PDB file of C-alpha atoms in Angstrom:
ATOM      1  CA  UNK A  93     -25.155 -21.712-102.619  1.00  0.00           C
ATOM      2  CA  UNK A  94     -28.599 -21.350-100.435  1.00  0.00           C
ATOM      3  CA  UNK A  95     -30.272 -18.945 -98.867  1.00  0.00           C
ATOM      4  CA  UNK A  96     -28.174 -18.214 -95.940  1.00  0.00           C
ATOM      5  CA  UNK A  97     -25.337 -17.546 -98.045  1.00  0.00           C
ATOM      6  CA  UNK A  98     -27.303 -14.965-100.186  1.00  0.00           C
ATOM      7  CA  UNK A  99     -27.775 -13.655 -96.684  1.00  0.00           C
ATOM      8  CA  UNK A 100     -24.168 -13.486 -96.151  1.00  0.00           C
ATOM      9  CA  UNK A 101     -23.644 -12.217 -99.308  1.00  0.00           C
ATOM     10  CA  UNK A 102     -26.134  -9.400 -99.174  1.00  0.00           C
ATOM     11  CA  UNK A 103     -25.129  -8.044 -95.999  1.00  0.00           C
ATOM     12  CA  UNK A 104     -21.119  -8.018 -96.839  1.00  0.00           C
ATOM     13  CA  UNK A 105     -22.634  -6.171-100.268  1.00  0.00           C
ATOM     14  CA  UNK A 106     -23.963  -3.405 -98.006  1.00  0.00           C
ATOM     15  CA  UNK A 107     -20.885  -3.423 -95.532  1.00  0.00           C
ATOM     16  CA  UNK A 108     -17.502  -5.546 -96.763  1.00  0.00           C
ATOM     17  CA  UNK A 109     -16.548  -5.049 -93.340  1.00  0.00           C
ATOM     18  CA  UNK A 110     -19.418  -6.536 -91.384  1.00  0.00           C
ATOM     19  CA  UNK A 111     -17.763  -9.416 -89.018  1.00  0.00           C
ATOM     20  CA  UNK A 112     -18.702 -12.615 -88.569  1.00  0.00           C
ATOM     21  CA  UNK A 113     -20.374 -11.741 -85.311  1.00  0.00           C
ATOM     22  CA  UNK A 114     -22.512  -9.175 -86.480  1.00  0.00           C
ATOM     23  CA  UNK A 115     -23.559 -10.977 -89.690  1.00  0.00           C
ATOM     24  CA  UNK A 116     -24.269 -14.083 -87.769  1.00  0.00           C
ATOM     25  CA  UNK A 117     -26.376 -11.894 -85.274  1.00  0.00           C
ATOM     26  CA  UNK A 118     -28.252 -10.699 -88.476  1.00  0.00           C
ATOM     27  CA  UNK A 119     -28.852 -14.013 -90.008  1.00  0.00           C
ATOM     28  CA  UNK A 120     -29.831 -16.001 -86.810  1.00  0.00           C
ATOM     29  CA  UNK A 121     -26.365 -18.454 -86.947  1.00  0.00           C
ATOM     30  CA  UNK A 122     -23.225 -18.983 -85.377  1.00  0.00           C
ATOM     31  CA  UNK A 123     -20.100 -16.792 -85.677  1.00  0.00           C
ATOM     32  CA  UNK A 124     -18.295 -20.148 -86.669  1.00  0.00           C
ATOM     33  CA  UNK A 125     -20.865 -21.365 -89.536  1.00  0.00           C
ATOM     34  CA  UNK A 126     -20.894 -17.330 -90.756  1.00  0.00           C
ATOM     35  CA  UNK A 127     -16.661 -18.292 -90.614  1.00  0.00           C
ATOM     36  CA  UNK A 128     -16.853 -21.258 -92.451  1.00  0.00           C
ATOM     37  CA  UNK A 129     -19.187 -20.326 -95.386  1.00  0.00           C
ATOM     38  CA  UNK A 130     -17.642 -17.025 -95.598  1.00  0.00           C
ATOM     39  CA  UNK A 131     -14.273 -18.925 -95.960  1.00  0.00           C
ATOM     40  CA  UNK A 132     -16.278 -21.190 -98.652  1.00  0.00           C
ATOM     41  CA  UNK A 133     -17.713 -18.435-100.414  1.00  0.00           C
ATOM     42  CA  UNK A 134     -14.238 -16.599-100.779  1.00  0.00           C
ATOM     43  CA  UNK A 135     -12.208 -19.819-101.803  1.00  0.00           C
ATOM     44  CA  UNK A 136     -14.781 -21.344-104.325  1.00  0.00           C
ATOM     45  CA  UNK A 137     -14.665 -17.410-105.922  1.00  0.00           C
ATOM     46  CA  UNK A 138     -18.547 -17.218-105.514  1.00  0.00           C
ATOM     47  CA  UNK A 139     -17.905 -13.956-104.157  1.00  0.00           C
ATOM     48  CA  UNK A 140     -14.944 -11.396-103.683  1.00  0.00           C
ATOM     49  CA  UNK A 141     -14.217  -8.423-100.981  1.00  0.00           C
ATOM     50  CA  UNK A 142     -12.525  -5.430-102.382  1.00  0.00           C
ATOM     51  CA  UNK A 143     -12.091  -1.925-101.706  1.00  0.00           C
ATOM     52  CA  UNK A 144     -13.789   0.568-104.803  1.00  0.00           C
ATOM     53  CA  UNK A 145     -12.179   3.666-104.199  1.00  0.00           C
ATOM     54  CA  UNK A 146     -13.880   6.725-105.678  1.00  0.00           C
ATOM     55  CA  UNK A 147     -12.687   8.089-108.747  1.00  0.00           C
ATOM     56  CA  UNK A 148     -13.805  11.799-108.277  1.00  0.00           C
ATOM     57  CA  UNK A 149     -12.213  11.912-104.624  1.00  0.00           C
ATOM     58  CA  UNK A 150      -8.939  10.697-106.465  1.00  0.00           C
ATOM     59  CA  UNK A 151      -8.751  13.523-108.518  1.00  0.00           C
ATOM     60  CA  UNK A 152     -10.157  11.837-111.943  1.00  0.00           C
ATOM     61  CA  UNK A 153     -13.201  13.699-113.317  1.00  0.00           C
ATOM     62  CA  UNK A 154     -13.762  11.719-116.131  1.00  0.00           C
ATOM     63  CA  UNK A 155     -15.434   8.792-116.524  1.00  0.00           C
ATOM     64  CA  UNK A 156     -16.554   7.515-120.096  1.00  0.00           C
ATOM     65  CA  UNK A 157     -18.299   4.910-121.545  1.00  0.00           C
ATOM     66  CA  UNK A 158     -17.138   3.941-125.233  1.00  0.00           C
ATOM     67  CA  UNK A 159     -18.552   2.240-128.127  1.00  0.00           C
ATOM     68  CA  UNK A 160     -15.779  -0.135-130.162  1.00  0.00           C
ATOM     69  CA  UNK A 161     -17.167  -1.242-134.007  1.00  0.00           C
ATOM     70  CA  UNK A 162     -14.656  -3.776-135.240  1.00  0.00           C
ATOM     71  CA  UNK A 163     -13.675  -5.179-137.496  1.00  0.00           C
ATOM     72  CA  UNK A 164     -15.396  -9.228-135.992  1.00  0.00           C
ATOM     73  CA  UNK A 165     -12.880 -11.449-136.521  1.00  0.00           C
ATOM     74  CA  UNK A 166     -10.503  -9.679-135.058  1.00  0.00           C
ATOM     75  CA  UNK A 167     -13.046  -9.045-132.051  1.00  0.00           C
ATOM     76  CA  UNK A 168     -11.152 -11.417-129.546  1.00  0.00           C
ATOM     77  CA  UNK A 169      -8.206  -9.918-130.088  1.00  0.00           C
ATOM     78  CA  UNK A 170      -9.315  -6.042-129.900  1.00  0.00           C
ATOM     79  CA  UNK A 171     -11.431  -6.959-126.606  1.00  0.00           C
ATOM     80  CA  UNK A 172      -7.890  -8.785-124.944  1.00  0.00           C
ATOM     81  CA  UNK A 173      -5.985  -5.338-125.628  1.00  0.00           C
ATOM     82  CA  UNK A 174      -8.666  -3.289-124.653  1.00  0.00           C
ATOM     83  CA  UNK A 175      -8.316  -5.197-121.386  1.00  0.00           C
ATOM     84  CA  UNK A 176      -4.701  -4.747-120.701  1.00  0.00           C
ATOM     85  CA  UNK A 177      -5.541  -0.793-120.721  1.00  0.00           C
ATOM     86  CA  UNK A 178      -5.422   0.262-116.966  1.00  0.00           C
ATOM     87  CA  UNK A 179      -7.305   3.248-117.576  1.00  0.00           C
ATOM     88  CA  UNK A 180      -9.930   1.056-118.378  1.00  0.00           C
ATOM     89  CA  UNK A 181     -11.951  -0.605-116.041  1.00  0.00           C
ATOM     90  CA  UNK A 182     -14.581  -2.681-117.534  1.00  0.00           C
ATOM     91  CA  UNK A 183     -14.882  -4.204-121.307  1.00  0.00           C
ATOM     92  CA  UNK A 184     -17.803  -6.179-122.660  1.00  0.00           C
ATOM     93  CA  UNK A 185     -18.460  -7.951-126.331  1.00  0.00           C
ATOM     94  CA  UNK A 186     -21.898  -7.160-127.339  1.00  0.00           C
ATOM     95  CA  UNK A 187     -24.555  -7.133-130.055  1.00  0.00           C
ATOM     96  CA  UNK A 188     -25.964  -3.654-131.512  1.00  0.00           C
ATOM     97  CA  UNK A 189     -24.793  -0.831-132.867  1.00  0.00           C
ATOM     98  CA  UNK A 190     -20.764  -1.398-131.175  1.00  0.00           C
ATOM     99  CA  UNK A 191     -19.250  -4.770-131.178  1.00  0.00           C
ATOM    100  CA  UNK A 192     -17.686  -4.147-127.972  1.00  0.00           C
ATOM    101  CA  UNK A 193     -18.470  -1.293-124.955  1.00  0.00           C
ATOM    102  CA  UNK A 194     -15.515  -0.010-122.354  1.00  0.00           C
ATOM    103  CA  UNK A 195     -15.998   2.074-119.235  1.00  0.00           C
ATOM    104  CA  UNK A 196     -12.347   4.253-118.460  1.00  0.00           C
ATOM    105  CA  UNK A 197     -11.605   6.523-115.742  1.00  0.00           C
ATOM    106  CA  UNK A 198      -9.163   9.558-116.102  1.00  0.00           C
ATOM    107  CA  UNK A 199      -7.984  12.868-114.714  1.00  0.00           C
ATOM    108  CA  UNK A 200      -9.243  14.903-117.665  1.00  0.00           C
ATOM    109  CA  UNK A 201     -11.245  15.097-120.973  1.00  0.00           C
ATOM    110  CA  UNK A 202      -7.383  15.752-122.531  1.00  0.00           C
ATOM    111  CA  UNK A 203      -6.398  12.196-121.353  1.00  0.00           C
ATOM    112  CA  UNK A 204      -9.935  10.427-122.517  1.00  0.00           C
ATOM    113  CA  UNK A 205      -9.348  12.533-126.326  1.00  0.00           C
ATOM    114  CA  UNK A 206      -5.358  10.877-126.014  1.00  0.00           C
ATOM    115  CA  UNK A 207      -6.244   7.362-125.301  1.00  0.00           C
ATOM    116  CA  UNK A 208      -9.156   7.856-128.141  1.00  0.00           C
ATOM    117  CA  UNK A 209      -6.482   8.659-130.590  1.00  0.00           C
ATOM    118  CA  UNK A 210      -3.598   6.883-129.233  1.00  0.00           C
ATOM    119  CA  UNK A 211      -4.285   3.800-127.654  1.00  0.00           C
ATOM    120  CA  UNK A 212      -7.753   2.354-128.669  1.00  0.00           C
ATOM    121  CA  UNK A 213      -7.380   4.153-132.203  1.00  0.00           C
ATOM    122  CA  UNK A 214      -4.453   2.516-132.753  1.00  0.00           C
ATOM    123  CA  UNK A 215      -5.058  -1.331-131.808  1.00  0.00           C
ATOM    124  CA  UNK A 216      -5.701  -3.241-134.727  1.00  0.00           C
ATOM    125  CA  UNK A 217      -8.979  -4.215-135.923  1.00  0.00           C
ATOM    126  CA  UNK A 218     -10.672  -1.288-134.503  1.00  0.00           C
ATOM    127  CA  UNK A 219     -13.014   0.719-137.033  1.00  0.00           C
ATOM    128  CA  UNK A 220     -14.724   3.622-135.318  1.00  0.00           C
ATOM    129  CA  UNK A 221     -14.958   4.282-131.466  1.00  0.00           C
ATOM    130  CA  UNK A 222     -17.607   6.761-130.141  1.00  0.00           C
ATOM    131  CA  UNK A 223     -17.224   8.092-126.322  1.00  0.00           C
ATOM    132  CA  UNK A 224     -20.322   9.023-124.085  1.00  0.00           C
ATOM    133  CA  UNK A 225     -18.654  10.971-121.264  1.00  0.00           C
ATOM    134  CA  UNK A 226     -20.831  10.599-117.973  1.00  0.00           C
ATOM    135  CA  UNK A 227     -21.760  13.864-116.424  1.00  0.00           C
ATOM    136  CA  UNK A 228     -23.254  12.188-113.402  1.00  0.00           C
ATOM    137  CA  UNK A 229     -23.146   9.065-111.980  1.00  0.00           C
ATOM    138  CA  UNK A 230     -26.651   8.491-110.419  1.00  0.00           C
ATOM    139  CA  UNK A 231     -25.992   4.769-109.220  1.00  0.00           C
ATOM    140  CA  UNK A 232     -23.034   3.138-108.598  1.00  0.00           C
ATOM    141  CA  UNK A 233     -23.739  -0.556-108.053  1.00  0.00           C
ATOM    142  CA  UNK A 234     -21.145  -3.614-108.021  1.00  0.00           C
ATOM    143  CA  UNK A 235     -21.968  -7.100-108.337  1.00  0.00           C
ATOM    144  CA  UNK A 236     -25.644  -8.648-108.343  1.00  0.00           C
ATOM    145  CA  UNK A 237     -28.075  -7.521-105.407  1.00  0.00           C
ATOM    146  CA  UNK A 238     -29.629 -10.458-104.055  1.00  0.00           C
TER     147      UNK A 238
END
């Protein structure tokens, strides 16, 4: 990647609908090479487009962060079903105080106290969970800004 497609990148971060036109326009290039690296950028999977829809507009209020301690060596394996949990969104292994972190989004704090006790609770190899329930998102931010 060079600069002009951290150009392309950065503008399609700010609007995932910009066309080719207007980005090339922007940039100071061709519809067609905007086209092509666009194309380039997409297939190679330096980049993706998607829609983020927002959770509090779909009717789930509660958004949670929570801390996994586990027992590490079955860390792999807790982190894999912790994945294959719709409700939650994002997992990372990481050093400190919780072997592994999850972000979920639900309807209610009934549903976030259920999966507690239900679904992560219950997964082998888990020790102790802790949730940190957001009361305000202040930025919402996907991908890196370049």
């Amino acid at each position: 990647m060079d600069e002009r497609d951290n150009q392309i990148i950065s503008i399609l971060q700010a609007d995932g609908k910009a066309t080719n036109r207007s980005i090339g326009e922007a940039i100071n290039a061709s519809e067609e090479t905007v086209r092509r690296r666009r194309d380039r950028l997409l297939l190679n999977g330096d980049m993706r487009i998607v829609c983020v829809p927002s959770p509090s507009m779909l009717g789930y209020g509660t958004q949670a962060l929570i801390g996994v301690s586990v027992d590490l060596a079955m860390a792999d394996a807790v982190a894999d079903q912790l994945s294959e949990i719709a409700e939650i969104t994002w997992v990372a292994a990481t050093t400190g105080a919780f072997d592994i972190f999850a972000w979920v989004v639900l309807q209610s704090t009934a549903e976030l106290r259920q999966l507690l006790a239900e679904r992560v609770g219950t997964i082998d190899g888990v020790q102790r969970t802790e949730a940190f329930v957001s009361l305000e998102n202040r930025k919402e931010r996907y991908g890196l800004k370049l």
